Structure formats: C-alpha cells, structure tokens
C-alpha cells in the first residue's frame, strides 16, 4: 500500500511539473512557438493555379512550383535553382509578366528603407527555359503589359529595357541623390503611404506615367549606419520633420514611341501628395489620387494621356484624415470599385467611369477591413469585415448590386482569404486566441471546407504543457462614455484579494489593432511569461 502511495505522489508531482512549465525568453525568440504557415503564394491570373517559392533543405536549392487551386497538388516546377549555377544563392523574389510566360527573378537583394531595395535580376523564359541576367542593382523592375519591355529605376532615374534587342532607353536624366527622384518614392511616401514604385505602364504599353520628387528644399538628416566594418558609416538623407518642407511632386506621362514626356497640370494644388497613381483599363486614361498635406481632402483625378489634362471625378473629405488604400479596381467598362469612410464606416462603392455613384455595395455599422477582389463573371465582390464584432474578422461575398450577401467563414476568430483567379475557391487562414492558425481550402460559393492544409496540432499540443493563462477580452468604458476594446492576462493562481504589479502594453497608431481574437505572437508569449512571474498584463486599444 505504501509503494502505491509513493507511486501516486510521484505521478502527481510529475504532472504538476509539466503543468507549470515556465516559458523562457530563448524559447520565445528562438522560434519554439512558431506556427507552421503556408509560404507566400502568388495567385496566377490566367490559370486557376498558384505559384510558391519553396526551399529544398536536402539539396540547398529553391524551386518555384505551380499548384492547382482545386486539388492543392503540385502540377509543375517552373524553375529549379539546381539547374542554374547563377542562382546558387537562391531566389529572393519573383514577378510574372502579364501573359505569365516570363519571370523576373531577384537575387542579391540590398534593403534601403522599410519596403525599398535594390537587387540583381534575371529574366527567365518559361517556354525556352532560358535564363538571362538583365539588370544589376536596380529598383522596382516591371514588365510592360505586352511583355516586350521592362521598366526600372536606378540612381534616381527611370529606364526602359527592350527585351528583344537588349537596348536600354533612359526616360529621365536629372535624377540625383538627395535632390531629384524619378519613378521611385521618397522616404515620406514609402513610410506613410506604403508604396515604392511611382511609375506605371498604360494598358497598351505605349506610355509610362511617373511621379518626380524634388527634394532640394527638404532638410537633411544624418545617422550612423553599422554594417560589418569596425567603424560605422554616416548616411545623410532628406527627412522632413513635422512642419518642415516636403518634396515637391509632379506627375508626368512619357510616350515610348516619341521618347517625349508631358507634365500633368496640377497648378491648382499647393503643398500636396500624389498618394497613388495607376492607369485605368482605358489605355489613354490615367488615375491619380491627390491629397492635401493635412490629409483630410483627396481628389481622384482622371488624366488624358494625350493632352496631360486632369479632371476631378471623385472627392473625399474627412474631419480626421482620408485613408489611402490600394482598393481602387477598374472594371471592363472603366467603371470602378472604391472604398470610402464617408458614411462613418469603411464600405465598398461602385462608380461609373465619370465618377457618378451607381451603388453603395456594403452598408452597416461595421468596417470593411480588406477588399479581396471582384468576380466579373458572377458580378460578385469578396471582402473581409468586422460585422460579427470589432475584434473578429470574417470573409464575405456580396453581389455588385449589394444583394445576396453570404458569410463564407464559419469559425469565430480571425479569418483571412486568398482567392483563386476564377474566384471558385479560396485558401482560408483562421486562428483565435485559443487556436493556432489553420489553413483550409474552401468553396467560394458557400464557404464549405474542402480540405485542411495545415492544422498546427503539434503546436496546440506543445503549449498545453505550459498551462498558459487565458487572454480575457472585455470592453472598457471611459469617463466620457467611449467604449474601448481591451484584454487582460492574469496569473493562473490569481487571487482577487491580493495586489499584483501591472504591465500595460499600448500602441494605438493609426489603423492599428492590438486587441484581436487571433493566435499568439512573440509579444503574447512574453506577456504570458510575465504572468508566470506574477504580473497582470493589460492592453487597451485607442478609439482609432
């Protein structure tokens, strides 16, 4: 009997040891709790497939593989670096031509700021399987729509490479560091408007529109840059602090045939940003979004490609600020889909090609948080929203007329979708505060799960032995009556009669959200570790 008691005691002791296992900093930042995810996939446009850049550890090689959306099965390997010594160090990124018969492969990438970088580029022909090095340390190379040319930027100037002849034409000549930038954004635009490529091809490949930045009057900032050398180097660049002069911007249209450029007349604007620019489906109509410095007034312009004259087709105003997005989508007849917060919530709108409102597609006291695309054949829009609660994300489809809305995600938490080119399927990424990320293949008509791709069961089992506390969600009401989303993590042995040290985590930058029902990140594990040491951790999102 005594031996049985000892055995029971030992078993209970072992269970307590496992249940109370502590999280370490080394585990958090060493990847011990990293969830398995799908590699970044590129949805093809001409076939119902997607391409993925894979790494083969056994051969230390990389492959761009083609998968079928309906079955998830690999149908082909587009390129394997084992066959090309030039790619021995791997592929950093890739981009297809419009007909998906050519690839630009980036290697030797060198970052500049948050999004910008230079790289060497190889051109790969999928039919001939020929690989040719075409560009060295350039920025933002882009195929013309007809696939015959490549636009790119280097040393603050814009160029065009003719693929067949190998001839390079210099579009601009006045580019100079800390003075003039052509076709690439300055630091302010990259940081605040999140884009780098400031040029775009017309639909017929005959024109190139670009933004020119004159930084001459912008104050300079110097900082030490620590690389591999014993001493740092000093980097000086144009950096406007609050209230200082921004770069002067201008919009230009370059004619590829005549090698001549026209300047778009924007003389009625003063101290402004060109927050976005892109050609419409009409090869002679360029769109541009002009925003005032206060960022509370935005004009959507349509520019005539021949005369370079602009007209306002849409105006957005907001008491706080107008949010700039990439949601502008042109339909075949050049009518367009646009997202706006003009009724107090971010919703999807349809306008005709003159800027006249045809229909507000989504409505309600909730936000559209992602626009996924438009199925031209079914006249259906796909989007993500917070209709079920502001700390949740769900995937929906709705008719272009605003009818027949269908909720496509079925689990409570955070859902995000990647749709197949024909909008027949989508890969759903789902997680919650208690469920590691699950990737599934779903039917885009009703949202039904066809197949589970990744379930992260191993991670779910692993975290059980740490007996982690629960992240508790709640609403906090301020003295003025505003309701704010919040969460709190308490120690597992929390005693309401005792006092605890409190660690408050706060960000509240524009558009940010820290209180969300999604799986844990490295910050969350660190907060859990603090709770194991007797801390209460709390977070409150601001009103924005």
Short mmCIF file of C-alpha atoms in Angstrom, two decimals:
data_model
loop_
_atom_site.label_atom_id
_atom_site.label_comp_id
_atom_site.label_asym_id
_atom_site.label_seq_id
_atom_site.Cartn_x
_atom_site.Cartn_y
_atom_site.Cartn_z
CA UNK A 1 0.00 0.00 0.00
CA UNK A 2 2.89 2.30 0.89
CA UNK A 3 4.54 1.74 -2.52
CA UNK A 4 1.28 2.59 -4.31
CA UNK A 5 1.03 5.87 -2.35
CA UNK A 6 4.59 6.77 -3.32
CA UNK A 7 3.80 6.00 -6.96
CA UNK A 8 0.70 8.20 -6.92
CA UNK A 9 2.71 11.01 -5.29
CA UNK A 10 5.43 10.76 -7.95
CA UNK A 11 2.85 10.79 -10.78
CA UNK A 12 1.12 13.84 -9.32
CA UNK A 13 4.46 15.61 -8.88
CA UNK A 14 5.38 14.88 -12.50
CA UNK A 15 2.02 16.22 -13.67
CA UNK A 16 2.44 19.44 -11.67
CA UNK A 17 5.96 19.89 -13.08
CA UNK A 18 4.65 19.55 -16.64
CA UNK A 19 1.59 21.71 -15.99
CA UNK A 20 3.69 24.53 -14.54
CA UNK A 21 6.45 24.52 -17.13
CA UNK A 22 7.83 28.02 -17.48
CA UNK A 23 8.27 29.91 -20.75
CA UNK A 24 11.82 31.12 -21.41
CA UNK A 25 13.00 34.10 -23.45
CA UNK A 26 15.15 31.73 -25.52
CA UNK A 27 12.07 29.72 -26.48
CA UNK A 28 10.04 32.80 -27.39
CA UNK A 29 12.60 34.37 -29.68
CA UNK A 30 14.28 31.15 -30.79
CA UNK A 31 11.18 30.01 -32.66
CA UNK A 32 9.99 27.29 -30.24
CA UNK A 33 6.39 28.53 -30.54
CA UNK A 34 6.46 29.39 -34.22
CA UNK A 35 3.29 28.27 -36.02
CA UNK A 36 3.55 26.42 -39.31
CA UNK A 37 2.30 28.62 -42.13
CA UNK A 38 1.87 28.42 -45.88
CA UNK A 39 4.74 30.02 -47.75
CA UNK A 40 3.77 33.21 -49.54
CA UNK A 41 1.79 32.18 -52.58
CA UNK A 42 1.19 34.04 -55.83
CA UNK A 43 -2.25 33.53 -57.37
CA UNK A 44 -1.91 33.23 -61.15
CA UNK A 45 -4.21 35.32 -63.34
CA UNK A 46 -4.52 33.22 -66.50
CA UNK A 47 -4.92 29.76 -64.96
CA UNK A 48 -6.65 28.54 -61.81
CA UNK A 49 -3.32 27.92 -60.12
CA UNK A 50 -0.88 29.48 -57.69
CA UNK A 51 2.91 29.63 -57.60
CA UNK A 52 5.00 29.12 -54.46
CA UNK A 53 8.72 29.67 -53.83
CA UNK A 54 9.96 26.56 -51.97
CA UNK A 55 13.27 25.66 -50.35
CA UNK A 56 14.65 22.11 -50.52
CA UNK A 57 16.85 21.63 -47.45
CA UNK A 58 18.37 18.36 -48.68
CA UNK A 59 19.77 19.91 -51.86
CA UNK A 60 20.01 23.52 -50.57
CA UNK A 61 18.09 24.61 -53.66
CA UNK A 62 14.94 26.60 -54.38
CA UNK A 63 12.04 25.92 -56.71
CA UNK A 64 9.10 27.95 -57.99
CA UNK A 65 6.33 25.36 -58.03
CA UNK A 66 2.91 25.59 -59.63
CA UNK A 67 -0.09 24.20 -57.71
CA UNK A 68 -3.70 23.61 -58.70
CA UNK A 69 -6.17 25.56 -56.55
CA UNK A 70 -8.86 22.86 -56.73
CA UNK A 71 -6.64 19.98 -55.53
CA UNK A 72 -3.66 21.82 -53.97
CA UNK A 73 -1.48 19.33 -55.86
CA UNK A 74 1.78 20.44 -57.47
CA UNK A 75 1.35 20.33 -61.24
CA UNK A 76 4.76 21.62 -62.35
CA UNK A 77 8.08 23.08 -61.29
CA UNK A 78 8.60 26.32 -63.21
CA UNK A 79 12.28 26.69 -62.32
CA UNK A 80 14.75 24.84 -60.08
CA UNK A 81 17.93 26.65 -58.99
CA UNK A 82 19.85 23.33 -59.11
CA UNK A 83 19.89 23.64 -62.88
CA UNK A 84 21.31 27.18 -62.89
CA UNK A 85 24.66 27.95 -61.20
CA UNK A 86 23.84 31.67 -61.45
CA UNK A 87 21.07 31.10 -58.89
CA UNK A 88 23.21 29.08 -56.47
CA UNK A 89 22.50 31.52 -53.64
CA UNK A 90 18.75 31.22 -54.15
CA UNK A 91 15.89 33.43 -55.33
CA UNK A 92 14.80 36.38 -53.18
CA UNK A 93 11.55 37.17 -55.03
CA UNK A 94 9.89 36.82 -58.41
CA UNK A 95 7.34 38.52 -60.65
CA UNK A 96 5.48 37.26 -63.74
CA UNK A 97 4.77 39.06 -67.00
CA UNK A 98 1.07 39.64 -67.75
CA UNK A 99 0.87 36.57 -70.00
CA UNK A 100 2.76 34.57 -67.33
CA UNK A 101 5.27 33.31 -69.91
CA UNK A 102 8.23 35.26 -68.48
CA UNK A 103 9.66 35.69 -64.99
CA UNK A 104 11.86 38.28 -63.36
CA UNK A 105 13.93 36.68 -60.58
CA UNK A 106 15.55 38.87 -57.91
CA UNK A 107 18.85 37.92 -56.23
CA UNK A 108 21.45 39.79 -54.12
CA UNK A 109 18.79 41.97 -52.54
CA UNK A 110 20.01 45.01 -50.59
CA UNK A 111 17.40 46.78 -48.43
CA UNK A 112 17.15 50.57 -48.36
CA UNK A 113 14.22 51.58 -46.12
CA UNK A 114 11.17 49.68 -44.85
CA UNK A 115 9.93 48.48 -48.26
CA UNK A 116 12.57 49.59 -50.77
CA UNK A 117 15.57 47.64 -52.01
CA UNK A 118 17.90 47.15 -54.93
CA UNK A 119 18.61 43.75 -56.49
CA UNK A 120 20.09 41.95 -59.47
CA UNK A 121 17.52 40.49 -61.86
CA UNK A 122 17.43 37.52 -64.21
CA UNK A 123 14.88 37.11 -66.99
CA UNK A 124 13.54 33.57 -67.35
CA UNK A 125 11.55 32.45 -70.39
CA UNK A 126 9.17 29.64 -69.39
CA UNK A 127 8.90 28.30 -72.95
CA UNK A 128 12.60 28.14 -73.84
CA UNK A 129 13.77 27.75 -70.20
CA UNK A 130 16.46 30.30 -70.98
CA UNK A 131 17.86 32.35 -68.09
CA UNK A 132 19.48 35.74 -68.82
CA UNK A 133 20.89 38.29 -66.43
CA UNK A 134 19.37 41.61 -67.47
CA UNK A 135 19.66 44.12 -64.61
CA UNK A 136 22.14 44.89 -61.81
CA UNK A 137 21.15 46.59 -58.53
CA UNK A 138 18.04 48.31 -59.79
CA UNK A 139 14.69 49.11 -58.18
CA UNK A 140 11.15 48.02 -58.99
CA UNK A 141 11.51 46.42 -62.45
CA UNK A 142 8.10 45.86 -64.06
CA UNK A 143 7.05 44.19 -67.30
CA UNK A 144 5.06 46.25 -69.80
CA UNK A 145 1.57 44.72 -70.28
CA UNK A 146 2.57 43.27 -73.67
CA UNK A 147 5.66 41.65 -72.13
CA UNK A 148 8.08 43.26 -74.61
CA UNK A 149 9.74 45.73 -72.25
CA UNK A 150 10.82 46.16 -68.63
CA UNK A 151 10.67 49.48 -66.82
CA UNK A 152 13.06 50.01 -63.91
CA UNK A 153 14.71 52.69 -61.76
CA UNK A 154 18.39 53.15 -60.98
CA UNK A 155 20.25 56.00 -59.29
CA UNK A 156 17.05 58.10 -59.13
CA UNK A 157 16.36 57.83 -62.87
CA UNK A 158 13.83 55.81 -64.86
CA UNK A 159 14.73 53.45 -67.71
CA UNK A 160 13.10 51.07 -70.20
CA UNK A 161 14.74 47.83 -71.36
CA UNK A 162 13.60 46.37 -74.68
CA UNK A 163 13.74 42.58 -74.14
CA UNK A 164 14.18 41.53 -77.76
CA UNK A 165 17.01 43.91 -78.65
CA UNK A 166 18.54 44.32 -75.20
CA UNK A 167 18.56 48.09 -75.77
CA UNK A 168 18.04 50.35 -72.74
CA UNK A 169 16.37 53.76 -73.11
CA UNK A 170 16.83 56.39 -70.41
CA UNK A 171 13.50 58.07 -69.68
CA UNK A 172 14.79 60.70 -67.23
CA UNK A 173 18.23 62.27 -66.86
CA UNK A 174 18.00 64.68 -63.91
CA UNK A 175 17.96 62.10 -61.08
CA UNK A 176 20.41 62.90 -58.30
CA UNK A 177 20.80 61.65 -54.70
CA UNK A 178 19.21 63.98 -52.13
CA UNK A 179 17.88 66.17 -54.93
CA UNK A 180 15.68 64.61 -57.66
CA UNK A 181 13.97 61.18 -57.70
CA UNK A 182 12.10 59.83 -60.73
CA UNK A 183 9.70 56.88 -60.61
CA UNK A 184 10.56 55.87 -57.03
CA UNK A 185 9.03 57.41 -53.89
CA UNK A 186 10.95 59.35 -51.27
CA UNK A 187 11.20 58.26 -47.63
CA UNK A 188 7.94 60.01 -46.63
CA UNK A 189 5.82 58.25 -49.26
CA UNK A 190 7.38 54.87 -48.57
CA UNK A 191 6.84 55.18 -44.81
CA UNK A 192 3.47 56.91 -44.72
CA UNK A 193 1.76 55.75 -47.94
CA UNK A 194 3.45 52.32 -48.11
CA UNK A 195 4.48 52.27 -51.76
CA UNK A 196 7.79 52.49 -53.60
CA UNK A 197 7.14 52.13 -57.34
CA UNK A 198 5.96 55.55 -58.51
CA UNK A 199 5.55 54.70 -62.20
CA UNK A 200 3.03 52.65 -64.18
CA UNK A 201 2.53 51.30 -67.71
CA UNK A 202 -0.54 52.15 -69.78
CA UNK A 203 -2.68 49.18 -70.85
CA UNK A 204 -1.34 49.33 -74.43
CA UNK A 205 2.33 49.55 -73.27
CA UNK A 206 2.76 52.81 -75.20
CA UNK A 207 3.00 55.21 -72.26
CA UNK A 208 4.75 55.33 -68.91
CA UNK A 209 3.40 57.63 -66.19
CA UNK A 210 5.69 58.56 -63.32
CA UNK A 211 6.00 60.85 -60.31
CA UNK A 212 9.01 63.16 -59.95
CA UNK A 213 10.18 64.19 -56.47
CA UNK A 214 12.17 67.40 -56.00
CA UNK A 215 13.83 67.10 -52.57
CA UNK A 216 16.08 70.15 -52.94
CA UNK A 217 14.43 72.17 -50.16
CA UNK A 218 13.86 69.25 -47.78
CA UNK A 219 16.12 69.37 -44.67
CA UNK A 220 18.77 66.66 -44.32
CA UNK A 221 19.21 64.13 -41.54
CA UNK A 222 22.43 62.21 -40.79
CA UNK A 223 22.73 58.93 -38.93
CA UNK A 224 25.36 56.30 -38.22
CA UNK A 225 24.90 53.05 -40.13
CA UNK A 226 26.51 49.99 -38.54
CA UNK A 227 27.49 47.34 -41.06
CA UNK A 228 30.25 44.72 -40.85
CA UNK A 229 33.13 47.18 -40.59
CA UNK A 230 34.77 48.22 -37.32
CA UNK A 231 33.51 51.79 -37.68
CA UNK A 232 30.05 52.95 -38.78
CA UNK A 233 29.44 54.99 -41.90
CA UNK A 234 27.43 58.21 -41.91
CA UNK A 235 24.32 58.19 -44.10
CA UNK A 236 22.75 61.56 -44.93
CA UNK A 237 19.30 61.69 -46.49
CA UNK A 238 16.35 64.02 -46.92
CA UNK A 239 14.00 63.77 -43.96
CA UNK A 240 11.23 66.31 -43.33
CA UNK A 241 10.27 66.55 -39.66
CA UNK A 242 6.80 67.81 -38.72
CA UNK A 243 6.18 71.24 -40.24
CA UNK A 244 9.26 71.16 -42.48
CA UNK A 245 9.15 71.24 -46.27
CA UNK A 246 8.14 68.08 -48.11
CA UNK A 247 9.43 67.13 -51.55
CA UNK A 248 7.72 68.96 -54.42
CA UNK A 249 5.99 66.36 -56.58
CA UNK A 250 4.91 66.45 -60.21
CA UNK A 251 3.20 63.92 -62.49
CA UNK A 252 4.50 63.10 -65.97
CA UNK A 253 3.45 60.94 -68.94
CA UNK A 254 6.22 59.56 -71.17
CA UNK A 255 5.44 58.43 -74.72
CA UNK A 256 7.53 55.34 -75.52
CA UNK A 257 7.38 55.86 -79.29
CA UNK A 258 8.28 59.55 -79.44
CA UNK A 259 10.60 59.49 -76.39
CA UNK A 260 8.88 62.65 -75.15
CA UNK A 261 7.26 63.43 -71.81
CA UNK A 262 4.38 65.73 -70.86
CA UNK A 263 3.77 67.24 -67.42
CA UNK A 264 0.27 66.92 -65.98
CA UNK A 265 -1.13 70.32 -64.99
CA UNK A 266 -1.66 70.27 -61.21
CA UNK A 267 -1.14 74.01 -60.73
CA UNK A 268 -4.36 74.39 -58.73
CA UNK A 269 -2.89 72.29 -55.90
CA UNK A 270 -0.40 73.53 -53.31
CA UNK A 271 1.69 71.54 -50.80
CA UNK A 272 0.16 68.20 -51.79
CA UNK A 273 0.87 64.49 -52.12
CA UNK A 274 0.24 62.20 -55.09
CA UNK A 275 -0.71 59.31 -52.83
CA UNK A 276 -1.48 56.82 -55.63
CA UNK A 277 -1.38 56.67 -59.43
CA UNK A 278 -2.35 53.89 -61.86
CA UNK A 279 -3.61 53.55 -65.41
CA UNK A 280 -7.24 52.62 -65.91
CA UNK A 281 -8.39 49.93 -68.37
CA UNK A 282 -8.63 52.72 -70.93
CA UNK A 283 -5.09 52.98 -72.34
CA UNK A 284 -5.48 56.73 -72.58
CA UNK A 285 -6.80 57.46 -69.08
CA UNK A 286 -4.51 57.67 -66.05
CA UNK A 287 -5.87 57.87 -62.49
CA UNK A 288 -4.14 59.82 -59.73
CA UNK A 289 -5.05 60.49 -56.11
CA UNK A 290 -4.05 63.98 -54.94
CA UNK A 291 -4.10 64.55 -51.19
CA UNK A 292 -3.56 67.79 -49.28
CA UNK A 293 -0.86 67.94 -46.59
CA UNK A 294 -3.44 67.78 -43.79
CA UNK A 295 -4.61 64.55 -45.47
CA UNK A 296 -8.29 65.39 -44.95
CA UNK A 297 -9.14 66.16 -48.60
CA UNK A 298 -8.47 63.78 -51.50
CA UNK A 299 -9.25 64.18 -55.20
CA UNK A 300 -9.37 61.21 -57.56
CA UNK A 301 -8.24 62.55 -60.94
CA UNK A 302 -8.61 61.11 -64.42
CA UNK A 303 -5.83 62.34 -66.69
CA UNK A 304 -5.99 62.37 -70.50
CA UNK A 305 -2.90 60.53 -71.73
CA UNK A 306 -2.56 62.68 -74.87
CA UNK A 307 -3.13 66.17 -73.52
CA UNK A 308 -2.00 65.54 -69.91
CA UNK A 309 -5.05 67.46 -68.66
CA UNK A 310 -6.71 66.29 -65.46
CA UNK A 311 -10.27 66.41 -64.16
CA UNK A 312 -11.64 65.55 -60.72
CA UNK A 313 -14.02 62.58 -60.85
CA UNK A 314 -14.34 61.98 -57.10
CA UNK A 315 -13.66 63.92 -53.91
CA UNK A 316 -13.23 62.51 -50.40
CA UNK A 317 -13.26 64.63 -47.24
CA UNK A 318 -12.89 63.59 -43.60
CA UNK A 319 -12.70 65.56 -40.33
CA UNK A 320 -9.75 63.43 -39.22
CA UNK A 321 -7.94 62.06 -42.29
CA UNK A 322 -8.70 60.24 -45.55
CA UNK A 323 -7.27 56.73 -45.55
CA UNK A 324 -5.30 55.89 -48.70
CA UNK A 325 -5.66 52.27 -49.93
CA UNK A 326 -4.98 50.08 -52.96
CA UNK A 327 -8.65 49.10 -53.28
CA UNK A 328 -9.36 51.11 -56.45
CA UNK A 329 -10.45 48.49 -59.03
CA UNK A 330 -11.40 49.30 -62.62
CA UNK A 331 -13.99 47.11 -64.36
CA UNK A 332 -14.05 46.38 -68.09
CA UNK A 333 -16.13 49.46 -68.93
CA UNK A 334 -13.85 51.61 -66.72
CA UNK A 335 -16.48 51.95 -64.02
CA UNK A 336 -14.69 51.43 -60.73
CA UNK A 337 -14.93 49.99 -57.22
CA UNK A 338 -13.79 52.28 -54.42
CA UNK A 339 -13.73 52.05 -50.62
CA UNK A 340 -14.71 55.06 -48.52
CA UNK A 341 -15.49 56.02 -44.92
CA UNK A 342 -17.89 58.78 -45.99
CA UNK A 343 -20.93 57.32 -44.19
CA UNK A 344 -18.91 56.89 -40.97
CA UNK A 345 -17.73 53.34 -41.70
CA UNK A 346 -15.40 51.94 -44.35
CA UNK A 347 -17.57 50.48 -47.13
CA UNK A 348 -17.40 49.46 -50.78
CA UNK A 349 -18.88 51.67 -53.52
CA UNK A 350 -19.41 51.36 -57.28
CA UNK A 351 -18.98 54.39 -59.57
CA UNK A 352 -19.40 54.75 -63.32
CA UNK A 353 -16.45 55.85 -65.49
CA UNK A 354 -17.33 59.52 -64.99
CA UNK A 355 -17.27 59.28 -61.20
CA UNK A 356 -21.06 59.17 -60.74
CA UNK A 357 -22.16 56.92 -57.85
CA UNK A 358 -24.02 53.84 -59.09
CA UNK A 359 -24.37 51.91 -55.84
CA UNK A 360 -23.13 51.55 -52.28
CA UNK A 361 -22.35 47.83 -52.22
CA UNK A 362 -21.88 47.27 -48.46
CA UNK A 363 -23.72 49.09 -45.67
CA UNK A 364 -23.96 48.90 -41.90
CA UNK A 365 -22.39 49.99 -38.58
CA UNK A 366 -19.21 47.98 -39.20
CA UNK A 367 -15.99 48.24 -41.22
CA UNK A 368 -14.80 46.53 -44.38
CA UNK A 369 -11.23 45.62 -43.37
CA UNK A 370 -9.98 44.04 -46.63
CA UNK A 371 -11.13 44.09 -50.24
CA UNK A 372 -10.25 40.79 -51.94
CA UNK A 373 -11.48 41.34 -55.47
CA UNK A 374 -14.29 41.25 -57.99
CA UNK A 375 -15.56 38.27 -59.97
CA UNK A 376 -16.56 39.87 -63.27
CA UNK A 377 -18.42 36.77 -64.46
CA UNK A 378 -20.58 36.36 -61.35
CA UNK A 379 -20.78 40.13 -60.62
CA UNK A 380 -19.67 39.36 -57.08
CA UNK A 381 -17.41 41.24 -54.66
CA UNK A 382 -15.35 39.46 -51.99
CA UNK A 383 -14.25 41.18 -48.79
CA UNK A 384 -13.32 40.85 -45.11
CA UNK A 385 -15.17 42.74 -42.38
CA UNK A 386 -15.89 43.08 -38.65
CA UNK A 387 -19.64 42.51 -38.97
CA UNK A 388 -19.53 39.92 -36.17
CA UNK A 389 -17.53 42.10 -33.78
CA UNK A 390 -14.62 44.53 -33.89
CA UNK A 391 -12.05 42.02 -32.53
CA UNK A 392 -13.10 39.44 -35.16
CA UNK A 393 -12.52 39.10 -38.92
CA UNK A 394 -14.80 37.21 -41.34
CA UNK A 395 -14.86 36.63 -45.09
CA UNK A 396 -17.92 37.53 -47.19
CA UNK A 397 -19.21 37.63 -50.74
CA UNK A 398 -21.86 40.03 -51.99
CA UNK A 399 -23.43 40.94 -55.34
CA UNK A 400 -22.31 44.07 -57.14
CA UNK A 401 -25.86 45.34 -56.53
CA UNK A 402 -25.42 44.93 -52.76
CA UNK A 403 -27.68 41.86 -52.56
CA UNK A 404 -27.22 38.15 -51.79
CA UNK A 405 -24.56 38.56 -49.11
CA UNK A 406 -23.04 35.28 -47.89
CA UNK A 407 -20.72 34.79 -44.90
CA UNK A 408 -18.01 32.41 -46.09
CA UNK A 409 -16.06 31.90 -42.84
CA UNK A 410 -17.61 29.76 -40.13
CA UNK A 411 -15.25 29.87 -37.15
CA UNK A 412 -15.13 32.66 -34.55
CA UNK A 413 -11.81 34.48 -34.58
CA UNK A 414 -9.66 35.96 -37.34
CA UNK A 415 -10.21 34.76 -40.92
CA UNK A 416 -8.24 35.89 -43.96
CA UNK A 417 -8.61 34.63 -47.53
CA UNK A 418 -6.56 34.18 -50.70
CA UNK A 419 -8.86 33.61 -53.68
CA UNK A 420 -8.21 31.56 -56.79
CA UNK A 421 -8.06 33.55 -60.06
CA UNK A 422 -11.57 32.43 -61.09
CA UNK A 423 -12.95 33.00 -57.56
CA UNK A 424 -14.14 29.40 -57.35
CA UNK A 425 -12.00 28.60 -54.28
CA UNK A 426 -10.16 30.35 -51.50
CA UNK A 427 -7.48 29.37 -49.03
CA UNK A 428 -8.66 30.49 -45.60
CA UNK A 429 -6.26 31.32 -42.78
CA UNK A 430 -8.07 31.04 -39.44
CA UNK A 431 -6.89 31.47 -35.86
CA UNK A 432 -8.21 32.55 -32.48
CA UNK A 433 -6.70 33.26 -29.10
CA UNK A 434 -7.08 29.55 -28.26
CA UNK A 435 -6.46 28.05 -31.73
CA UNK A 436 -3.17 28.18 -33.67
CA UNK A 437 -3.52 29.06 -37.34
CA UNK A 438 -5.41 26.58 -39.53
CA UNK A 439 -5.18 26.81 -43.33
CA UNK A 440 -8.03 25.27 -45.32
CA UNK A 441 -9.19 25.09 -48.92
CA UNK A 442 -12.76 26.40 -49.12
CA UNK A 443 -15.51 26.68 -51.73
CA UNK A 444 -16.07 30.37 -52.56
CA UNK A 445 -19.79 29.84 -53.18
CA UNK A 446 -20.79 28.78 -49.66
CA UNK A 447 -17.50 28.71 -47.70
CA UNK A 448 -17.56 24.96 -47.06
CA UNK A 449 -14.18 23.43 -46.21
CA UNK A 450 -12.92 21.13 -48.96
CA UNK A 451 -9.61 20.18 -47.41
CA UNK A 452 -7.42 21.06 -44.41
CA UNK A 453 -3.93 22.09 -45.49
CA UNK A 454 -2.18 22.95 -42.19
CA UNK A 455 -3.70 22.44 -38.74
CA UNK A 456 -0.81 23.20 -36.31
CA UNK A 457 -1.96 20.40 -33.98
CA UNK A 458 1.62 19.84 -32.85
CA UNK A 459 1.89 23.43 -31.63
CA UNK A 460 -1.51 23.23 -29.92
CA UNK A 461 -0.32 20.13 -28.03
CA UNK A 462 3.03 21.70 -27.20
CA UNK A 463 1.58 24.78 -25.49
CA UNK A 464 -0.70 22.66 -23.30
CA UNK A 465 2.20 21.66 -21.04
CA UNK A 466 2.82 25.33 -20.20
CA UNK A 467 -0.72 25.64 -18.78
CA UNK A 468 -0.91 29.17 -20.12
CA UNK A 469 -3.32 31.72 -18.63
CA UNK A 470 -6.27 32.94 -20.68
CA UNK A 471 -6.23 36.23 -22.55
CA UNK A 472 -9.53 37.72 -21.37
CA UNK A 473 -11.31 40.18 -23.69
CA UNK A 474 -13.56 42.91 -22.36
CA UNK A 475 -14.88 46.42 -23.06
CA UNK A 476 -13.68 49.38 -21.05
CA UNK A 477 -15.88 52.48 -20.80
CA UNK A 478 -14.10 55.82 -20.38
CA UNK A 479 -15.30 58.76 -18.28
CA UNK A 480 -16.75 60.30 -21.46
CA UNK A 481 -18.67 57.12 -22.28
CA UNK A 482 -16.45 55.80 -25.09
CA UNK A 483 -16.20 52.02 -25.23
CA UNK A 484 -12.70 50.68 -25.85
CA UNK A 485 -11.62 47.12 -26.62
CA UNK A 486 -9.24 45.60 -24.08
CA UNK A 487 -7.66 42.36 -22.93
CA UNK A 488 -6.04 41.22 -19.71
CA UNK A 489 -3.76 38.30 -18.81
CA UNK A 490 -3.76 37.28 -15.14
CA UNK A 491 -1.53 34.77 -13.36
CA UNK A 492 -3.02 31.25 -13.28
CA UNK A 493 -3.22 31.39 -9.47
CA UNK A 494 -4.81 34.87 -9.49
CA UNK A 495 -6.29 35.87 -6.16
CA UNK A 496 -8.67 38.86 -6.25
CA UNK A 497 -7.78 39.72 -2.63
CA UNK A 498 -4.12 40.31 -3.48
CA UNK A 499 -2.28 43.13 -5.24
CA UNK A 500 -0.21 42.47 -8.38
CA UNK A 501 2.22 44.52 -10.45
CA UNK A 502 0.62 45.51 -13.78
CA UNK A 503 2.37 45.76 -17.14
CA UNK A 504 0.40 47.89 -19.63
CA UNK A 505 1.01 47.42 -23.36
CA UNK A 506 -0.12 50.25 -25.64
CA UNK A 507 0.35 51.31 -29.26
CA UNK A 508 -2.74 52.87 -30.89
CA UNK A 509 -1.09 54.09 -34.08
CA UNK A 510 -3.50 54.95 -36.93
CA UNK A 511 -5.20 51.81 -38.24
CA UNK A 512 -3.55 49.59 -35.64
CA UNK A 513 -5.33 46.98 -33.54
CA UNK A 514 -3.74 45.10 -30.65
CA UNK A 515 -6.98 43.72 -29.19
CA UNK A 516 -7.90 40.98 -31.67
CA UNK A 517 -9.11 37.41 -31.34
CA UNK A 518 -6.19 35.73 -33.07
CA UNK A 519 -3.36 33.32 -32.21
CA UNK A 520 -0.43 34.40 -30.06
CA UNK A 521 2.63 36.20 -31.40
CA UNK A 522 6.03 36.60 -29.73
CA UNK A 523 4.78 39.57 -27.68
CA UNK A 524 1.92 37.46 -26.32
CA UNK A 525 4.27 34.69 -25.20
CA UNK A 526 6.40 37.29 -23.45
CA UNK A 527 3.28 38.60 -21.69
CA UNK A 528 2.42 35.01 -20.69
CA UNK A 529 5.94 34.66 -19.29
CA UNK A 530 5.40 37.81 -17.21
CA UNK A 531 2.12 36.38 -15.88
CA UNK A 532 4.03 33.25 -14.80
CA UNK A 533 6.23 35.62 -12.76
CA UNK A 534 3.23 37.19 -11.02
CA UNK A 535 2.34 40.10 -13.30
CA UNK A 536 -1.02 41.17 -14.66
CA UNK A 537 -0.64 42.30 -18.30
CA UNK A 538 -3.27 44.56 -19.89
CA UNK A 539 -3.82 46.20 -23.27
CA UNK A 540 -6.39 48.78 -24.38
CA UNK A 541 -6.93 49.89 -27.98
CA UNK A 542 -7.50 53.58 -28.64
CA UNK A 543 -10.62 54.91 -30.35
CA UNK A 544 -8.93 54.88 -33.77
#
